mmCIF file of C-alpha atoms in Angstrom:
data_model
loop_
_atom_site.group_PDB
_atom_site.id
_atom_site.type_symbol
_atom_site.label_atom_id
_atom_site.label_comp_id
_atom_site.label_asym_id
_atom_site.label_seq_id
_atom_site.Cartn_x
_atom_site.Cartn_y
_atom_site.Cartn_z
ATOM 1 C CA UNK A 18 -38.908 -145.987 175.376
ATOM 2 C CA UNK A 19 -37.861 -144.267 172.131
ATOM 3 C CA UNK A 20 -40.424 -143.999 169.347
ATOM 4 C CA UNK A 21 -40.157 -146.537 166.466
ATOM 5 C CA UNK A 22 -38.263 -144.068 164.267
ATOM 6 C CA UNK A 23 -35.674 -143.424 166.975
ATOM 7 C CA UNK A 24 -32.690 -145.543 167.998
ATOM 8 C CA UNK A 25 -30.329 -145.751 170.959
ATOM 9 C CA UNK A 26 -26.692 -145.979 169.911
ATOM 10 C CA UNK A 27 -24.166 -147.330 172.413
ATOM 11 C CA UNK A 28 -20.488 -146.699 172.954
ATOM 12 C CA UNK A 29 -18.151 -143.770 172.431
ATOM 13 C CA UNK A 30 -17.083 -144.809 168.928
ATOM 14 C CA UNK A 31 -20.651 -145.027 167.599
ATOM 15 C CA UNK A 32 -21.749 -141.774 169.241
ATOM 16 C CA UNK A 33 -18.612 -139.918 168.088
ATOM 17 C CA UNK A 34 -19.229 -141.123 164.525
ATOM 18 C CA UNK A 35 -22.752 -139.668 164.527
ATOM 19 C CA UNK A 36 -21.447 -136.368 165.885
ATOM 20 C CA UNK A 37 -18.628 -136.202 163.328
ATOM 21 C CA UNK A 38 -20.649 -137.193 160.269
ATOM 22 C CA UNK A 39 -24.065 -135.696 161.117
ATOM 23 C CA UNK A 40 -25.540 -138.991 159.936
ATOM 24 C CA UNK A 41 -28.559 -138.506 162.239
ATOM 25 C CA UNK A 42 -30.237 -135.902 164.387
ATOM 26 C CA UNK A 43 -29.242 -136.405 168.028
ATOM 27 C CA UNK A 44 -31.918 -135.807 170.649
ATOM 28 C CA UNK A 45 -29.561 -136.169 173.578
ATOM 29 C CA UNK A 46 -26.449 -137.942 174.821
ATOM 30 C CA UNK A 47 -26.285 -139.690 178.178
ATOM 31 C CA UNK A 48 -22.916 -140.228 179.869
ATOM 32 C CA UNK A 49 -22.088 -142.059 183.062
ATOM 33 C CA UNK A 50 -21.337 -139.987 186.132
ATOM 34 C CA UNK A 51 -17.597 -139.789 186.884
ATOM 35 C CA UNK A 52 -16.668 -141.444 183.573
ATOM 36 C CA UNK A 53 -12.886 -141.351 183.090
ATOM 37 C CA UNK A 54 -12.578 -142.562 179.478
ATOM 38 C CA UNK A 55 -10.913 -139.845 177.313
ATOM 39 C CA UNK A 56 -13.116 -140.966 174.395
ATOM 40 C CA UNK A 57 -16.187 -139.969 176.410
ATOM 41 C CA UNK A 58 -14.580 -136.600 177.182
ATOM 42 C CA UNK A 59 -14.160 -136.087 173.433
ATOM 43 C CA UNK A 60 -17.827 -137.031 172.843
ATOM 44 C CA UNK A 61 -18.940 -134.477 175.448
ATOM 45 C CA UNK A 62 -16.689 -131.768 174.019
ATOM 46 C CA UNK A 63 -17.907 -132.379 170.453
ATOM 47 C CA UNK A 64 -21.559 -132.525 171.555
ATOM 48 C CA UNK A 65 -21.353 -129.220 173.387
ATOM 49 C CA UNK A 66 -19.617 -127.618 170.416
ATOM 50 C CA UNK A 67 -22.543 -128.722 168.215
ATOM 51 C CA UNK A 68 -25.173 -127.676 170.727
ATOM 52 C CA UNK A 69 -26.271 -131.244 171.540
ATOM 53 C CA UNK A 70 -27.721 -131.791 175.005
ATOM 54 C CA UNK A 71 -25.600 -133.960 177.313
ATOM 55 C CA UNK A 72 -27.197 -135.610 180.340
ATOM 56 C CA UNK A 73 -25.155 -137.099 183.184
ATOM 57 C CA UNK A 74 -26.659 -140.196 184.819
ATOM 58 C CA UNK A 75 -25.703 -143.090 187.049
ATOM 59 C CA UNK A 76 -24.276 -146.054 185.176
ATOM 60 C CA UNK A 77 -27.163 -148.212 186.427
ATOM 61 C CA UNK A 78 -29.611 -145.930 184.603
ATOM 62 C CA UNK A 79 -27.624 -146.349 181.383
ATOM 63 C CA UNK A 80 -27.656 -150.119 181.864
ATOM 64 C CA UNK A 81 -31.459 -150.085 181.874
ATOM 65 C CA UNK A 82 -31.622 -148.217 178.557
ATOM 66 C CA UNK A 83 -28.877 -150.189 176.815
ATOM 67 C CA UNK A 84 -29.003 -153.690 175.367
ATOM 68 C CA UNK A 85 -26.350 -154.831 177.833
ATOM 69 C CA UNK A 86 -23.526 -153.486 179.933
ATOM 70 C CA UNK A 87 -20.948 -152.981 177.184
ATOM 71 C CA UNK A 88 -21.955 -149.396 176.361
ATOM 72 C CA UNK A 89 -18.814 -148.080 178.071
ATOM 73 C CA UNK A 90 -20.675 -145.240 179.766
ATOM 74 C CA UNK A 91 -22.233 -143.361 176.849
ATOM 75 C CA UNK A 92 -25.528 -143.615 174.926
ATOM 76 C CA UNK A 93 -27.190 -141.391 172.342
ATOM 77 C CA UNK A 94 -30.885 -141.130 171.486
ATOM 78 C CA UNK A 95 -30.899 -140.479 167.735
ATOM 79 C CA UNK A 96 -33.266 -140.049 164.839
ATOM 80 C CA UNK A 97 -33.405 -141.967 161.544
ATOM 81 C CA UNK A 98 -30.244 -142.449 159.498
ATOM 82 C CA UNK A 99 -29.640 -140.016 156.652
ATOM 83 C CA UNK A 100 -28.867 -141.961 153.487
ATOM 84 C CA UNK A 101 -26.957 -140.990 150.344
ATOM 85 C CA UNK A 102 -28.677 -140.696 146.953
ATOM 86 C CA UNK A 103 -27.375 -143.304 144.523
ATOM 87 C CA UNK A 104 -26.131 -140.605 142.149
ATOM 88 C CA UNK A 105 -23.793 -139.340 144.890
ATOM 89 C CA UNK A 106 -22.398 -142.732 145.913
ATOM 90 C CA UNK A 107 -18.658 -142.892 145.204
ATOM 91 C CA UNK A 108 -18.619 -139.415 143.652
ATOM 92 C CA UNK A 109 -15.476 -137.412 144.297
ATOM 93 C CA UNK A 110 -13.235 -140.474 144.427
ATOM 94 C CA UNK A 111 -10.612 -140.791 141.707
ATOM 95 C CA UNK A 112 -11.059 -144.560 141.675
ATOM 96 C CA UNK A 113 -14.432 -145.344 143.258
ATOM 97 C CA UNK A 114 -14.778 -148.457 145.410
ATOM 98 C CA UNK A 115 -18.425 -149.129 146.241
ATOM 99 C CA UNK A 116 -19.526 -152.197 148.197
ATOM 100 C CA UNK A 117 -22.803 -154.072 147.906
ATOM 101 C CA UNK A 118 -23.837 -156.361 150.765
ATOM 102 C CA UNK A 119 -26.947 -158.471 150.281
ATOM 103 C CA UNK A 120 -28.551 -161.344 152.134
ATOM 104 C CA UNK A 121 -26.750 -160.615 155.416
ATOM 105 C CA UNK A 122 -29.397 -161.490 158.001
ATOM 106 C CA UNK A 123 -27.409 -160.987 161.219
ATOM 107 C CA UNK A 124 -26.904 -157.268 162.061
ATOM 108 C CA UNK A 125 -23.742 -158.084 163.991
ATOM 109 C CA UNK A 126 -22.221 -159.735 160.902
ATOM 110 C CA UNK A 127 -23.337 -156.805 158.763
ATOM 111 C CA UNK A 128 -21.664 -154.367 161.148
ATOM 112 C CA UNK A 129 -18.428 -156.374 161.161
ATOM 113 C CA UNK A 130 -18.403 -156.480 157.344
ATOM 114 C CA UNK A 131 -18.970 -152.716 157.103
ATOM 115 C CA UNK A 132 -16.133 -152.191 159.587
ATOM 116 C CA UNK A 133 -13.726 -154.054 157.275
ATOM 117 C CA UNK A 134 -14.975 -152.259 154.173
ATOM 118 C CA UNK A 135 -14.565 -148.834 155.764
ATOM 119 C CA UNK A 136 -11.083 -149.668 157.057
ATOM 120 C CA UNK A 137 -10.086 -150.948 153.604
ATOM 121 C CA UNK A 138 -11.067 -147.638 152.006
ATOM 122 C CA UNK A 139 -14.512 -148.270 150.475
ATOM 123 C CA UNK A 140 -16.162 -145.015 149.412
ATOM 124 C CA UNK A 141 -19.778 -146.123 149.744
ATOM 125 C CA UNK A 142 -22.199 -148.921 150.540
ATOM 126 C CA UNK A 143 -25.288 -150.193 148.737
ATOM 127 C CA UNK A 144 -27.865 -152.157 150.739
ATOM 128 C CA UNK A 145 -31.386 -153.421 150.478
ATOM 129 C CA UNK A 146 -33.606 -152.019 153.215
ATOM 130 C CA UNK A 147 -33.208 -154.395 156.168
ATOM 131 C CA UNK A 148 -36.102 -156.612 157.142
ATOM 132 C CA UNK A 149 -35.246 -156.456 160.827
ATOM 133 C CA UNK A 150 -36.262 -153.275 162.616
ATOM 134 C CA UNK A 151 -34.165 -151.869 165.436
ATOM 135 C CA UNK A 152 -30.852 -153.294 164.201
ATOM 136 C CA UNK A 153 -29.091 -149.919 164.030
ATOM 137 C CA UNK A 154 -27.684 -150.191 167.541
ATOM 138 C CA UNK A 155 -26.098 -153.588 166.872
ATOM 139 C CA UNK A 156 -24.746 -152.595 163.451
ATOM 140 C CA UNK A 157 -23.199 -149.357 164.724
ATOM 141 C CA UNK A 158 -21.640 -151.085 167.721
ATOM 142 C CA UNK A 159 -20.265 -154.024 165.707
ATOM 143 C CA UNK A 160 -18.832 -151.684 163.077
ATOM 144 C CA UNK A 161 -17.125 -149.445 165.679
ATOM 145 C CA UNK A 162 -19.126 -146.543 164.252
ATOM 146 C CA UNK A 163 -18.083 -147.217 160.644
ATOM 147 C CA UNK A 164 -21.706 -147.800 159.595
ATOM 148 C CA UNK A 165 -22.448 -144.173 160.514
ATOM 149 C CA UNK A 166 -19.359 -142.889 158.706
ATOM 150 C CA UNK A 167 -19.855 -144.855 155.480
ATOM 151 C CA UNK A 168 -21.995 -143.105 152.824
ATOM 152 C CA UNK A 169 -24.848 -145.561 152.329
ATOM 153 C CA UNK A 170 -27.616 -145.927 149.761
ATOM 154 C CA UNK A 171 -30.717 -148.007 150.496
ATOM 155 C CA UNK A 172 -32.903 -149.662 147.868
ATOM 156 C CA UNK A 173 -36.172 -151.525 148.356
ATOM 157 C CA UNK A 174 -35.928 -154.876 146.571
ATOM 158 C CA UNK A 175 -34.023 -157.131 144.198
ATOM 159 C CA UNK A 176 -35.184 -155.299 141.080
ATOM 160 C CA UNK A 177 -34.171 -151.898 142.441
ATOM 161 C CA UNK A 178 -30.844 -153.337 143.593
ATOM 162 C CA UNK A 179 -30.068 -154.647 140.113
ATOM 163 C CA UNK A 180 -31.087 -151.300 138.588
ATOM 164 C CA UNK A 181 -28.715 -149.519 140.989
ATOM 165 C CA UNK A 182 -25.871 -151.828 139.957
ATOM 166 C CA UNK A 183 -26.578 -151.100 136.281
ATOM 167 C CA UNK A 184 -26.408 -147.373 136.991
ATOM 168 C CA UNK A 185 -23.047 -147.752 138.727
ATOM 169 C CA UNK A 186 -21.782 -149.863 135.826
ATOM 170 C CA UNK A 187 -22.890 -147.120 133.415
ATOM 171 C CA UNK A 188 -20.636 -144.774 135.417
ATOM 172 C CA UNK A 189 -17.651 -147.003 134.623
ATOM 173 C CA UNK A 190 -17.525 -149.230 137.710
ATOM 174 C CA UNK A 191 -16.891 -152.926 137.043
ATOM 175 C CA UNK A 192 -18.986 -155.348 139.083
ATOM 176 C CA UNK A 193 -16.829 -157.783 141.061
ATOM 177 C CA UNK A 194 -18.728 -160.636 142.661
ATOM 178 C CA UNK A 195 -17.405 -163.072 145.270
ATOM 179 C CA UNK A 196 -18.345 -166.554 144.055
ATOM 180 C CA UNK A 197 -17.161 -170.079 144.789
ATOM 181 C CA UNK A 198 -17.285 -171.466 141.250
ATOM 182 C CA UNK A 199 -16.267 -170.280 137.783
ATOM 183 C CA UNK A 200 -14.173 -167.545 139.396
ATOM 184 C CA UNK A 201 -10.629 -166.166 139.384
ATOM 185 C CA UNK A 202 -8.460 -166.426 142.480
ATOM 186 C CA UNK A 203 -8.894 -163.074 144.207
ATOM 187 C CA UNK A 204 -5.126 -162.420 144.347
ATOM 188 C CA UNK A 205 -4.823 -162.880 140.564
ATOM 189 C CA UNK A 206 -7.728 -160.640 139.500
ATOM 190 C CA UNK A 207 -7.198 -156.964 138.663
ATOM 191 C CA UNK A 208 -9.094 -155.080 141.363
ATOM 192 C CA UNK A 209 -7.264 -151.774 141.083
ATOM 193 C CA UNK A 210 -9.842 -149.893 138.980
ATOM 194 C CA UNK A 211 -13.279 -148.424 139.744
ATOM 195 C CA UNK A 212 -15.527 -151.211 141.005
ATOM 196 C CA UNK A 213 -18.578 -152.426 142.836
ATOM 197 C CA UNK A 214 -17.725 -155.294 145.182
ATOM 198 C CA UNK A 215 -20.818 -157.494 145.576
ATOM 199 C CA UNK A 216 -20.853 -159.835 148.578
ATOM 200 C CA UNK A 217 -23.700 -162.150 149.531
ATOM 201 C CA UNK A 218 -24.650 -163.525 152.931
ATOM 202 C CA UNK A 219 -24.227 -167.183 153.831
ATOM 203 C CA UNK A 220 -27.900 -168.148 153.535
ATOM 204 C CA UNK A 221 -29.667 -165.902 151.050
ATOM 205 C CA UNK A 222 -26.630 -164.653 149.135
ATOM 206 C CA UNK A 223 -26.679 -162.550 145.995
ATOM 207 C CA UNK A 224 -29.388 -162.867 143.372
ATOM 208 C CA UNK A 225 -28.501 -165.382 140.663
ATOM 209 C CA UNK A 226 -28.825 -162.742 137.943
ATOM 210 C CA UNK A 227 -26.408 -160.409 139.702
ATOM 211 C CA UNK A 228 -23.843 -163.173 140.205
ATOM 212 C CA UNK A 229 -24.059 -164.398 136.606
ATOM 213 C CA UNK A 230 -23.860 -160.908 135.102
ATOM 214 C CA UNK A 231 -20.852 -159.742 137.125
ATOM 215 C CA UNK A 232 -17.875 -158.474 135.134
ATOM 216 C CA UNK A 233 -15.468 -160.413 137.351
ATOM 217 C CA UNK A 234 -16.057 -163.299 139.755
ATOM 218 C CA UNK A 235 -13.457 -163.948 142.429
ATOM 219 C CA UNK A 236 -12.903 -166.691 144.967
ATOM 220 C CA UNK A 237 -10.733 -166.946 148.073
ATOM 221 C CA UNK A 238 -8.405 -169.983 147.875
ATOM 222 C CA UNK A 239 -8.225 -172.186 150.962
ATOM 223 C CA UNK A 240 -5.087 -173.628 152.504
ATOM 224 C CA UNK A 241 -6.702 -177.054 152.783
ATOM 225 C CA UNK A 242 -9.819 -178.864 151.609
ATOM 226 C CA UNK A 243 -12.798 -177.415 153.472
ATOM 227 C CA UNK A 244 -16.345 -177.516 152.166
ATOM 228 C CA UNK A 245 -18.087 -174.648 154.065
ATOM 229 C CA UNK A 246 -17.899 -171.156 152.577
ATOM 230 C CA UNK A 247 -16.239 -168.419 154.579
ATOM 231 C CA UNK A 248 -18.655 -166.350 156.643
ATOM 232 C CA UNK A 249 -19.541 -162.923 155.238
ATOM 233 C CA UNK A 250 -17.336 -161.027 157.685
ATOM 234 C CA UNK A 251 -14.208 -163.047 156.865
ATOM 235 C CA UNK A 252 -14.790 -163.128 153.110
ATOM 236 C CA UNK A 253 -15.486 -159.401 152.960
ATOM 237 C CA UNK A 254 -12.315 -158.612 154.906
ATOM 238 C CA UNK A 255 -10.143 -160.791 152.648
ATOM 239 C CA UNK A 256 -11.446 -159.317 149.399
ATOM 240 C CA UNK A 257 -11.663 -155.720 150.629
ATOM 241 C CA UNK A 258 -8.070 -155.689 151.850
ATOM 242 C CA UNK A 259 -6.845 -157.278 148.630
ATOM 243 C CA UNK A 260 -8.475 -154.329 146.864
ATOM 244 C CA UNK A 261 -6.689 -151.996 149.296
ATOM 245 C CA UNK A 262 -3.365 -153.796 148.690
ATOM 246 C CA UNK A 263 -3.649 -153.502 144.929
ATOM 247 C CA UNK A 264 -4.575 -149.839 145.126
ATOM 248 C CA UNK A 265 -1.680 -149.066 147.431
ATOM 249 C CA UNK A 266 0.689 -150.877 145.039
ATOM 250 C CA UNK A 267 -0.702 -148.864 142.117
ATOM 251 C CA UNK A 268 -0.570 -145.517 143.933
ATOM 252 C CA UNK A 269 3.030 -144.501 142.986
ATOM 253 C CA UNK A 270 2.273 -145.072 139.299
ATOM 254 C CA UNK A 271 -0.750 -142.794 139.633
ATOM 255 C CA UNK A 272 1.170 -140.021 141.311
ATOM 256 C CA UNK A 273 0.413 -140.993 144.899
ATOM 257 C CA UNK A 274 2.769 -142.084 147.632
ATOM 258 C CA UNK A 275 3.473 -145.484 149.129
ATOM 259 C CA UNK A 276 1.117 -146.272 151.980
ATOM 260 C CA UNK A 277 -1.729 -144.203 150.522
ATOM 261 C CA UNK A 278 -4.794 -145.099 148.546
ATOM 262 C CA UNK A 279 -5.137 -143.725 144.971
ATOM 263 C CA UNK A 280 -7.474 -141.093 146.413
ATOM 264 C CA UNK A 281 -4.852 -139.834 148.846
ATOM 265 C CA UNK A 282 -6.211 -141.293 152.094
ATOM 266 C CA UNK A 283 -3.660 -143.167 154.165
ATOM 267 C CA UNK A 284 -4.381 -146.836 154.731
ATOM 268 C CA UNK A 285 -3.393 -147.858 158.243
ATOM 269 C CA UNK A 286 -4.118 -150.782 160.538
#
């Protein structure tokens, strides 16, 4: 069993992300004997190039160490995640897009939301330290490795979270909050500038003070009357890709090219 400060990441995408981004120290990588997946071959090649130990084992042995049988034939025993200082979050981007996710209790939902944010071009993520230990494996798997690739800052509590948001606002980022009432339709709000997108989970949500003090509140219009709010993964995807759409539309005016974000990174599905 790994020690409490270690984690087992599953799947080629998650393990490749750790190798590419150096987001953690890697103790060793286990791959299934006779694995044919070209993604695993790339993991092995990258690991050996970085001097990371690769161990070949029977798939049954990997099954015992994994949470299930969906690991695809590769696991990595890794150390704690390296996080980004708040002062570095979003730095280097011409038009920073930082996301804040709060009150997301389910690690699978958190991973799915991070996956959408990363794909939509977010430059960084702000989170409160999770209450649930050992969720790294689920988050990395659900995010297809995006959680390891996304620069992430952790804070301890509500007060520190609000202080972090104030610091980002002092750097010129508007705070955009997803909210169901007293809000602009997301497609009609200007989301093309530097911003912090604040999204709250279905149960706990954002703090009241953060929601009330946002610079812009946006809501996703429904196609029919429906009382329940969208789940965090769906709502995050809708808003994040509207931000991506607006930035792609604004790119030619800022000297970029069609199909690219204002910071020059292509946006592809």
